[in-house]
Coordinates of C-alpha atoms and ligand atoms in Angstrom, one line a residue:
M1309 CA 9.5 -24.3 22.8
I1310 CA 6.6 -22.2 23.9
K1311 CA 6.9 -18.8 25.2
R1312 CA 4.5 -17.6 27.3
M1313 CA 3.8 -13.6 27.0
A1314 CA 1.3 -10.9 28.5
S1315 CA 1.4 -7.3 27.5
P1316 CA 3.5 -5.3 29.9
D1317 CA 2.2 -1.4 31.1
Q1318 CA 5.2 -0.1 28.8
L1319 CA 7.7 -1.0 26.5
V1320 CA 10.5 1.5 26.8
G1321 CA 14.2 0.8 26.3
E1322 CA 17.0 0.3 23.3
I1323 CA 17.5 -2.3 21.1
T1324 CA 20.6 -3.5 19.2
P1325 CA 19.1 -5.6 16.0
P1326 CA 21.1 -8.5 15.1
G1327 CA 23.7 -8.3 11.8
D1328 CA 21.5 -8.2 8.3
K1329 CA 20.9 -11.7 7.1
S1330 CA 21.4 -11.1 3.3
L1331 CA 24.7 -9.1 3.9
S1332 CA 25.7 -11.9 6.3
H1333 CA 25.4 -14.5 4.0
R1334 CA 26.7 -12.3 0.8
A1335 CA 29.8 -11.7 3.1
V1336 CA 30.8 -15.0 3.5
I1337 CA 30.1 -16.5 0.2
F1338 CA 31.5 -13.5 -2.1
N1339 CA 34.8 -13.5 0.1
A1340 CA 35.5 -17.1 -0.3
I1341 CA 35.8 -16.8 -4.0
A1342 CA 37.8 -13.4 -3.5
Q1343 CA 41.2 -13.0 -3.2
G1344 CA 42.8 -12.4 0.0
R1345 CA 41.7 -12.7 3.8
A1346 CA 38.4 -10.8 4.7
R1347 CA 37.2 -10.0 8.5
V1348 CA 33.3 -9.8 8.8
T1349 CA 32.4 -7.7 11.9
N1350 CA 28.6 -8.1 13.3
F1351 CA 27.9 -11.0 11.5
L1352 CA 24.4 -12.9 12.2
P1353 CA 25.3 -16.2 13.9
G1354 CA 21.7 -17.1 13.2
A1355 CA 20.9 -20.8 11.8
D1356 CA 20.5 -19.2 8.2
C1357 CA 23.9 -17.8 8.3
Q1358 CA 25.6 -21.3 9.9
A1359 CA 24.3 -22.9 6.9
T1360 CA 26.1 -20.8 4.6
I1361 CA 29.0 -21.3 6.7
A1362 CA 29.1 -24.8 6.7
C1363 CA 28.4 -25.1 2.9
M1364 CA 31.1 -23.1 2.2
R1365 CA 33.5 -25.0 4.5
A1366 CA 32.5 -28.2 2.8
L1367 CA 33.5 -26.6 -0.6
G1368 CA 36.8 -26.2 0.9
V1369 CA 36.7 -22.6 2.3
S1370 CA 38.3 -22.0 5.6
I1371 CA 36.2 -19.8 7.5
Q1372 CA 37.2 -18.8 11.7
E1373 CA 34.8 -17.8 14.3
D1374 CA 35.1 -16.0 17.1
D1375 CA 33.6 -16.9 20.4
D1376 CA 30.2 -15.5 20.2
E1377 CA 30.3 -16.4 16.0
R1378 CA 29.6 -12.7 15.4
E1379 CA 33.0 -12.0 13.4
L1380 CA 34.4 -14.2 11.0
V1381 CA 37.5 -14.4 9.4
V1382 CA 37.4 -15.7 5.5
E1383 CA 39.7 -17.1 3.8
G1384 CA 39.3 -16.1 0.0
V1385 CA 40.4 -19.2 -2.3
G1386 CA 40.0 -17.2 -5.3
K1387 CA 37.4 -17.6 -8.1
E1388 CA 38.9 -20.8 -9.5
G1389 CA 39.7 -22.3 -6.1
L1390 CA 36.3 -24.2 -4.8
R1391 CA 36.4 -27.8 -4.5
E1392 CA 33.8 -30.4 -5.0
A1393 CA 32.4 -31.2 -1.6
E1394 CA 32.3 -34.7 -0.2
T1395 CA 28.7 -35.1 0.5
V1396 CA 25.5 -33.4 0.1
L1397 CA 25.5 -29.5 1.1
D1398 CA 22.7 -29.0 3.5
A1399 CA 21.0 -25.2 3.1
Q1400 CA 18.8 -25.9 6.1
N1401 CA 15.7 -23.3 6.4
S1402 CA 17.7 -20.8 4.1
G1403 CA 16.5 -19.7 0.7
T1404 CA 19.5 -17.4 0.1
T1405 CA 21.8 -20.1 0.7
M1406 CA 20.6 -22.6 -1.6
R1407 CA 19.5 -20.0 -4.3
L1408 CA 22.8 -18.1 -4.3
L1409 CA 25.0 -21.4 -4.2
A1410 CA 23.1 -22.6 -6.8
G1411 CA 24.1 -19.9 -8.9
L1412 CA 27.9 -20.1 -7.8
L1413 CA 27.9 -24.2 -8.0
A1414 CA 26.4 -24.0 -11.8
A1415 CA 30.1 -22.3 -12.5
Q1416 CA 32.0 -25.1 -11.2
P1417 CA 33.5 -27.7 -13.0
F1418 CA 32.3 -30.1 -10.5
F1419 CA 29.2 -31.8 -8.9
S1420 CA 26.9 -30.7 -6.1
V1421 CA 23.6 -31.6 -4.5
I1422 CA 22.0 -29.1 -2.2
T1423 CA 19.2 -30.1 0.1
G1424 CA 17.7 -28.2 2.7
D1425 CA 15.1 -28.9 5.6
V1426 CA 11.4 -29.7 4.9
S1427 CA 10.1 -25.9 4.2
L1428 CA 12.9 -25.3 2.2
R1429 CA 12.2 -28.4 -0.1
S1430 CA 8.7 -26.9 -0.5
R1431 CA 10.1 -23.6 -2.0
P1432 CA 10.4 -22.5 -6.1
M1433 CA 13.7 -23.5 -7.5
G1434 CA 12.5 -23.7 -11.0
R1435 CA 13.2 -20.0 -11.7
I1436 CA 17.1 -20.2 -10.8
A1437 CA 17.0 -23.8 -12.3
V1438 CA 15.8 -22.5 -16.1
P1439 CA 17.7 -19.6 -16.8
L1440 CA 21.0 -21.0 -15.0
R1441 CA 20.4 -24.4 -17.7
Q1442 CA 20.1 -21.3 -20.3
M1443 CA 23.7 -20.3 -19.4
G1444 CA 25.3 -24.2 -19.8
A1445 CA 24.9 -25.4 -16.5
S1446 CA 23.3 -28.8 -15.8
V1447 CA 20.6 -28.8 -13.3
W1448 CA 18.2 -31.4 -12.1
G1449 CA 15.7 -31.5 -8.9
R1450 CA 12.1 -33.1 -7.9
Q1451 CA 9.6 -31.8 -10.2
G1452 CA 11.7 -31.2 -13.1
G1453 CA 14.1 -29.0 -11.4
S1454 CA 11.3 -26.9 -9.6
L1455 CA 12.2 -28.7 -6.3
P1456 CA 15.1 -29.1 -4.2
P1457 CA 17.0 -31.4 -3.5
L1458 CA 19.2 -30.0 -6.3
A1459 CA 21.7 -31.4 -8.2
I1460 CA 24.3 -29.2 -10.2
A1461 CA 26.9 -29.8 -12.7
G1462 CA 28.5 -26.7 -13.9
G1463 CA 31.3 -25.0 -15.7
R1464 CA 31.8 -23.3 -19.1
L1465 CA 28.8 -20.7 -18.9
S1466 CA 27.6 -18.0 -21.3
G1467 CA 26.4 -15.0 -20.2
I1468 CA 22.5 -14.4 -20.6
D1469 CA 19.9 -11.6 -21.5
Y1470 CA 17.1 -12.4 -19.0
Q1471 CA 13.7 -10.7 -18.2
M1472 CA 13.2 -12.2 -14.6
P1473 CA 9.5 -13.5 -14.2
V1474 CA 9.9 -12.1 -10.3
A1475 CA 11.6 -9.3 -8.6
S1476 CA 14.1 -11.7 -6.2
A1477 CA 17.3 -10.6 -4.8
Q1478 CA 18.0 -14.7 -4.7
L1479 CA 17.2 -15.3 -8.1
K1480 CA 19.2 -11.9 -9.4
S1481 CA 22.2 -12.8 -7.2
A1482 CA 22.0 -16.3 -8.3
L1483 CA 22.6 -15.3 -11.8
L1484 CA 25.3 -12.3 -11.3
L1485 CA 27.3 -15.3 -9.1
A1486 CA 27.0 -17.3 -12.3
G1487 CA 27.6 -14.4 -14.6
L1488 CA 31.0 -13.9 -12.7
Y1489 CA 32.5 -17.0 -14.5
A1490 CA 30.2 -16.9 -18.0
R1491 CA 31.9 -15.9 -21.2
G1492 CA 30.2 -12.7 -22.1
E1493 CA 28.2 -10.2 -20.2
T1494 CA 24.9 -11.2 -17.9
H1495 CA 22.0 -8.7 -18.7
L1496 CA 19.4 -8.8 -16.5
E1497 CA 15.8 -7.1 -16.0
E1498 CA 13.7 -7.7 -13.1
P1499 CA 9.5 -6.7 -12.7
A1500 CA 10.6 -4.0 -10.0
P1501 CA 13.9 -3.6 -7.9
S1502 CA 14.9 -6.0 -5.5
R1503 CA 17.4 -5.4 -2.6
D1504 CA 20.6 -4.5 -4.2
H1505 CA 23.3 -5.9 -1.7
T1506 CA 24.8 -8.4 -4.3
E1507 CA 25.4 -5.5 -6.9
R1508 CA 27.2 -3.3 -3.6
M1509 CA 29.3 -5.6 -2.7
L1510 CA 30.6 -6.9 -5.9
E1511 CA 30.9 -3.4 -7.1
A1512 CA 33.2 -2.9 -3.8
M1513 CA 35.2 -5.9 -4.4
G1514 CA 35.9 -4.4 -8.0
V1515 CA 33.4 -6.2 -10.3
E1516 CA 31.9 -3.9 -13.2
L1517 CA 28.5 -3.5 -12.7
R1518 CA 26.2 -1.2 -14.8
R1519 CA 23.1 -0.3 -12.9
E1520 CA 19.8 1.6 -14.2
G1521 CA 16.4 1.3 -12.8
N1522 CA 15.3 -2.2 -13.0
R1523 CA 18.0 -3.5 -15.0
V1524 CA 21.7 -4.6 -14.3
A1525 CA 24.6 -5.8 -16.6
L1526 CA 27.7 -7.7 -15.2
V1527 CA 31.0 -7.9 -16.9
P1528 CA 33.0 -10.9 -16.2
P1529 CA 36.0 -9.8 -14.4
S1530 CA 39.4 -10.3 -15.6
Q1531 CA 41.0 -9.8 -12.3
P1532 CA 40.6 -11.2 -8.9
L1533 CA 37.7 -10.3 -6.6
R1534 CA 39.3 -8.3 -3.9
A1535 CA 38.6 -9.6 -0.3
L1536 CA 36.6 -6.9 1.3
D1537 CA 36.4 -6.1 5.4
I1538 CA 33.0 -5.9 6.3
H1539 CA 31.1 -4.8 9.2
V1540 CA 27.5 -6.0 8.9
P1541 CA 24.7 -3.2 9.7
G1542 CA 21.8 -4.2 12.1
D1543 CA 18.8 -5.9 10.4
I1544 CA 16.1 -3.7 9.1
S1545 CA 13.9 -6.7 8.9
S1546 CA 14.4 -7.8 12.7
A1547 CA 14.3 -3.9 13.6
A1548 CA 10.8 -3.7 12.4
F1549 CA 9.3 -6.0 15.1
W1550 CA 10.6 -3.4 17.7
L1551 CA 9.1 -0.6 14.8
V1552 CA 5.4 -1.6 15.0
A1553 CA 5.7 -2.7 18.3
G1554 CA 6.9 0.7 19.7
T1555 CA 4.4 2.6 17.4
I1556 CA 1.3 0.4 18.7
H1557 CA 1.7 -0.3 22.3
P1558 CA 0.0 2.5 24.1
R1559 CA 3.3 3.3 26.4
A1560 CA 6.2 3.0 24.4
R1561 CA 9.4 4.3 23.1
I1562 CA 11.9 2.7 21.5
V1563 CA 15.4 3.5 20.3
V1564 CA 16.9 0.7 17.6
R1565 CA 20.1 1.4 17.0
G1566 CA 22.4 0.8 14.1
V1567 CA 20.0 -0.2 11.2
G1568 CA 20.7 -0.9 8.1
M1569 CA 19.0 1.8 5.3
N1570 CA 19.7 0.7 2.3
P1571 CA 16.7 2.4 0.3
T1572 CA 16.0 -1.1 -1.5
R1573 CA 15.2 -2.1 2.1
T1574 CA 13.2 0.7 3.7
G1575 CA 9.5 0.3 2.6
I1576 CA 8.7 -0.5 6.2
L1577 CA 9.4 2.8 7.0
D1578 CA 7.6 4.4 4.1
V1579 CA 4.7 2.0 5.1
L1580 CA 5.0 3.4 8.6
R1581 CA 4.9 6.7 8.3
A1582 CA 2.2 7.0 5.7
M1583 CA 0.2 5.3 8.6
G1584 CA 0.8 7.8 11.3
A1585 CA 3.7 6.4 12.9
M1586 CA 6.2 8.8 14.6
L1587 CA 9.8 7.6 13.4
K1588 CA 13.0 9.9 14.0
V1589 CA 15.7 8.6 12.1
E1590 CA 19.1 9.8 13.5
K1591 CA 22.8 9.8 13.2
A1592 CA 22.4 8.3 9.8
R1593 CA 26.0 7.8 8.7
E1594 CA 27.5 5.5 5.6
E1595 CA 29.6 2.6 6.5
R1596 CA 31.4 0.6 3.8
G1597 CA 28.9 1.4 1.0
E1598 CA 25.5 0.5 3.1
L1599 CA 23.6 3.4 4.8
V1600 CA 23.2 3.1 8.6
A1601 CA 21.0 4.9 11.5
D1602 CA 19.3 5.0 14.5
V1603 CA 15.5 5.0 14.4
M1604 CA 13.4 6.0 17.6
V1605 CA 9.7 5.0 17.8
E1606 CA 7.0 6.3 20.0
S1607 CA 3.7 5.3 20.8
R1608 CA 1.0 6.6 17.8
P1609 CA -2.5 5.9 16.5
L1610 CA -2.2 4.5 12.9
R1611 CA -4.6 4.7 9.7
G1612 CA -5.2 2.0 7.0
V1613 CA -3.3 2.2 3.9
E1614 CA -3.1 0.5 0.5
I1615 CA 0.5 -1.4 0.1
G1616 CA 1.2 -2.7 -3.6
G1617 CA 3.6 -2.2 -6.5
D1618 CA 7.1 -1.5 -6.4
L1619 CA 7.0 -1.0 -2.8
I1620 CA 6.6 -4.8 -2.1
P1621 CA 9.9 -6.0 -2.9
R1622 CA 11.1 -3.3 -0.5
L1623 CA 9.3 -4.6 2.0
I1624 CA 8.7 -8.6 1.2
D1625 CA 9.5 -9.7 4.8
E1626 CA 7.8 -7.5 6.9
A1627 CA 4.2 -8.1 5.7
P1628 CA 3.5 -10.2 8.4
I1629 CA 4.6 -7.5 10.9
I1630 CA 2.9 -4.5 8.7
A1631 CA -0.3 -6.9 8.9
L1632 CA -0.1 -6.8 12.6
A1633 CA 0.4 -2.6 12.6
A1634 CA -2.7 -2.6 10.4
A1635 CA -4.8 -4.5 13.0
A1636 CA -3.9 -1.7 15.5
A1637 CA -5.0 1.0 12.8
Q1638 CA -7.7 2.4 12.4
G1639 CA -9.5 1.8 8.7
T1640 CA -9.0 -0.8 6.3
T1641 CA -5.3 -1.8 5.0
I1642 CA -4.6 -3.5 1.8
I1643 CA -1.6 -5.7 1.1
K1644 CA -1.8 -6.5 -2.7
D1645 CA 0.8 -7.8 -5.3
A1646 CA 2.4 -9.9 -3.2
A1647 CA 2.2 -13.3 -4.3
E1648 CA 5.6 -13.9 -3.3
L1649 CA 4.4 -13.9 0.2
R1650 CA 2.9 -17.6 -0.6
V1651 CA 6.6 -19.1 -1.5
K1652 CA 8.6 -18.0 1.7
E1653 CA 9.2 -19.7 4.9
S1654 CA 5.6 -20.5 5.0
D1655 CA 2.9 -19.1 3.0
R1656 CA 2.7 -16.1 4.6
I1657 CA -0.2 -14.7 3.4
S1658 CA -2.2 -17.9 5.0
T1659 CA -0.1 -18.4 8.0
T1660 CA -0.3 -14.6 9.2
V1661 CA -4.1 -14.5 8.1
A1662 CA -4.9 -17.9 10.2
E1663 CA -2.6 -16.7 13.2
L1664 CA -4.0 -13.2 13.6
R1665 CA -7.3 -14.2 13.8
R1666 CA -6.9 -16.0 16.7
F1667 CA -5.9 -12.7 18.4
G1668 CA -9.4 -11.6 17.1
V1669 CA -8.4 -9.8 14.3
N1670 CA -10.4 -8.8 11.2
I1671 CA -8.5 -10.1 8.1
E1672 CA -8.8 -11.4 5.3
E1673 CA -7.2 -13.6 2.7
M1674 CA -6.5 -12.6 -1.0
P1675 CA -4.7 -14.4 -3.5
D1676 CA -2.0 -12.1 -3.8
G1677 CA -2.2 -10.4 -0.1
M1678 CA -4.4 -9.4 2.7
I1679 CA -7.0 -7.1 3.9
I1680 CA -6.9 -6.3 7.4
R1681 CA -9.8 -4.2 8.9
G1682 CA -8.4 -2.6 12.1
G1683 CA -9.2 -0.9 15.3
G1684 CA -10.4 -4.0 17.3
E1685 CA -8.6 -4.7 20.5
L1686 CA -6.5 -7.6 20.1
Q1687 CA -7.1 -10.8 22.4
G1688 CA -4.4 -13.0 23.8
A1689 CA -4.1 -16.2 21.8
T1690 CA -2.5 -19.5 21.5
C1691 CA -0.7 -19.3 18.4
K1692 CA 1.9 -21.3 16.3
S1693 CA 4.6 -20.2 14.3
Y1694 CA 4.8 -22.8 11.4
G1695 CA 8.5 -23.3 11.3
D1696 CA 8.4 -19.4 10.0
H1697 CA 10.9 -17.1 12.2
R1698 CA 9.4 -14.3 10.8
L1699 CA 5.6 -15.3 12.0
A1700 CA 7.1 -16.5 15.8
M1701 CA 8.1 -12.6 15.9
T1702 CA 4.9 -11.0 14.7
L1703 CA 2.8 -13.2 16.9
A1704 CA 5.2 -12.2 20.2
M1705 CA 4.9 -8.7 19.2
A1706 CA 0.7 -9.1 19.0
G1707 CA 1.5 -10.8 22.2
L1708 CA 3.2 -7.8 23.6
V1709 CA -0.1 -5.7 23.1
A1710 CA -3.0 -8.1 23.4
R1711 CA -5.4 -8.0 26.4
G1712 CA -4.6 -11.6 28.5
E1713 CA -1.9 -14.3 27.9
T1714 CA -0.5 -14.9 24.8
F1715 CA 1.3 -18.6 24.0
V1716 CA 3.7 -18.9 21.1
R1717 CA 4.1 -22.3 19.8
D1718 CA 7.5 -23.5 18.2
A1719 CA 9.0 -20.4 19.4
E1720 CA 12.9 -21.3 18.7
I1721 CA 12.7 -20.9 15.0
V1722 CA 13.3 -17.1 15.6
D1723 CA 17.0 -18.5 15.9
V1724 CA 17.1 -18.3 11.8
S1725 CA 17.4 -14.8 12.5
Y1726 CA 17.4 -13.0 15.3
P1727 CA 19.2 -15.4 18.2
H1728 CA 18.9 -12.9 21.1
F1729 CA 15.2 -12.5 20.0
W1730 CA 13.4 -13.5 23.4
E1731 CA 16.2 -12.0 25.4
D1732 CA 15.2 -8.8 24.1
V1733 CA 11.5 -9.2 24.2
E1734 CA 12.5 -10.1 28.3
R1735 CA 14.3 -7.1 28.7
L1736 CA 12.0 -4.4 26.9
A1737 CA 8.8 -5.9 28.5
S1738 CA 10.5 -5.8 31.7
S1739 CA 11.7 -2.2 31.5
S1740 CA 11.1 -0.4 34.8
P1741 CA 8.6 3.0 34.6
P1742 CA 11.0 6.1 33.4
P1743 CA 12.3 8.4 36.1
T1744 CA 9.4 10.9 36.7
G1745 CA 9.7 14.0 35.1
S1746 CA 11.8 12.7 32.5
S1747 CA 9.1 11.0 30.9
D1748 CA 7.4 12.4 27.7
L1749 CA 5.2 9.1 27.1
Ligands
S3P1878 C1 16.6 -12.3 0.4 C2 15.8 -12.0 -0.7 C3 14.5 -12.0 -0.7 C4 14.1 -12.5 1.0 C5 15.0 -13.0 1.5 C6 16.4 -12.5 1.7 C7 18.4 -12.4 0.2 O1 13.9 -13.2 -1.0 O2 12.5 -12.1 1.0 O3 14.6 -13.1 3.0 O4 19.4 -12.2 0.8 O5 18.1 -11.9 -1.2 P1 13.6 -13.4 -2.6 O6 15.1 -13.0 -3.5 O7 13.3 -14.6 -3.2 O8 12.5 -12.3 -3.1

């Protein structure tokens, strides 16, 4: 699918982003091994989370969806209740599905095979295979277990004391899931804190965790996990596209409703503020262990910044859209310490650089990041997504501010994390001028 876009005179309106992708996966997987029935509302019906549902069903879990698939009922089978799938599990495009399930399957006394699409089959799995083997599981895969498909024969695990080589919530969560079934405690240390949704959700289900800075320890529970009703907050990684567009479009004001504000995910807000953006966080509230708020943005000129270190895991999925913000900013922006971007749904350093260059952006590739010399006017371009949902949405936002027409190829991939994205684009781009007198644009 090719989408054609042009910059509207103004960008005004409200957005309700879809449910958070990380939380939607976890709400299904953890409730599947809990005891009892759980209702999940505002679930993300995107392709990634549908893949998780299909895998859990194949493992014997009953999951009912309502008509628009945003409400689920998960019938927990208990920790020991999963059964061997009759065929290969398919994680499609979803790294979270493959890595979290690998941790869970490593603990099951049966055989599993898990594969994915062409993008996922090129993503590194050695980072999970190595520690899961140390815990006692057998894990095979292409190239010595470093690439999918993975075959796993699990059971009889021991806890582990493990220094993680990368700050990765997917790796951490895989090991914590395996640790739930292990003999003895599991202790993990990350190079920098990654998102902590797994820790929060397991705690809410009654699992004992000790957390301090980059370290987490899990005590294998002697009681069943308690099923947990979850209302999934809006995904800040989806909201990010609008926060940037609402800042760099010259006549914009956007309110993004119900955004998850977990501090391990809010790096985008810190960066936009440091660049000079006007962000108002309103109606902050706690909803079942996770912070939620509405965020309002208005057009503002931006300045370049340097981004690196511990901030990177807090904005890892937002790097492409931050690069676009940097292209519109005065001065130079440096994104460093972000080599992980190379092993996402695409190599997000080289794909972001290649595609933003088509808009005339002065952007340079570094081994662990990018340098963007901003301030020039963006020219509309014909560009492509490389099958990467976040790149497709970044290019759409570029099209909303560039001069002339933009065509985004392979645009359907947004369905992975934001199924109603193109409808939101159309709605905001065609917003009528605000009534005279009430505008402060
Ligand atoms: C995720 C963790 C991040 C992120 C991904 C979702 C998760 O990956 O990029 O979109 O749900 O745990 P890593 O943990 O590999 O950094």
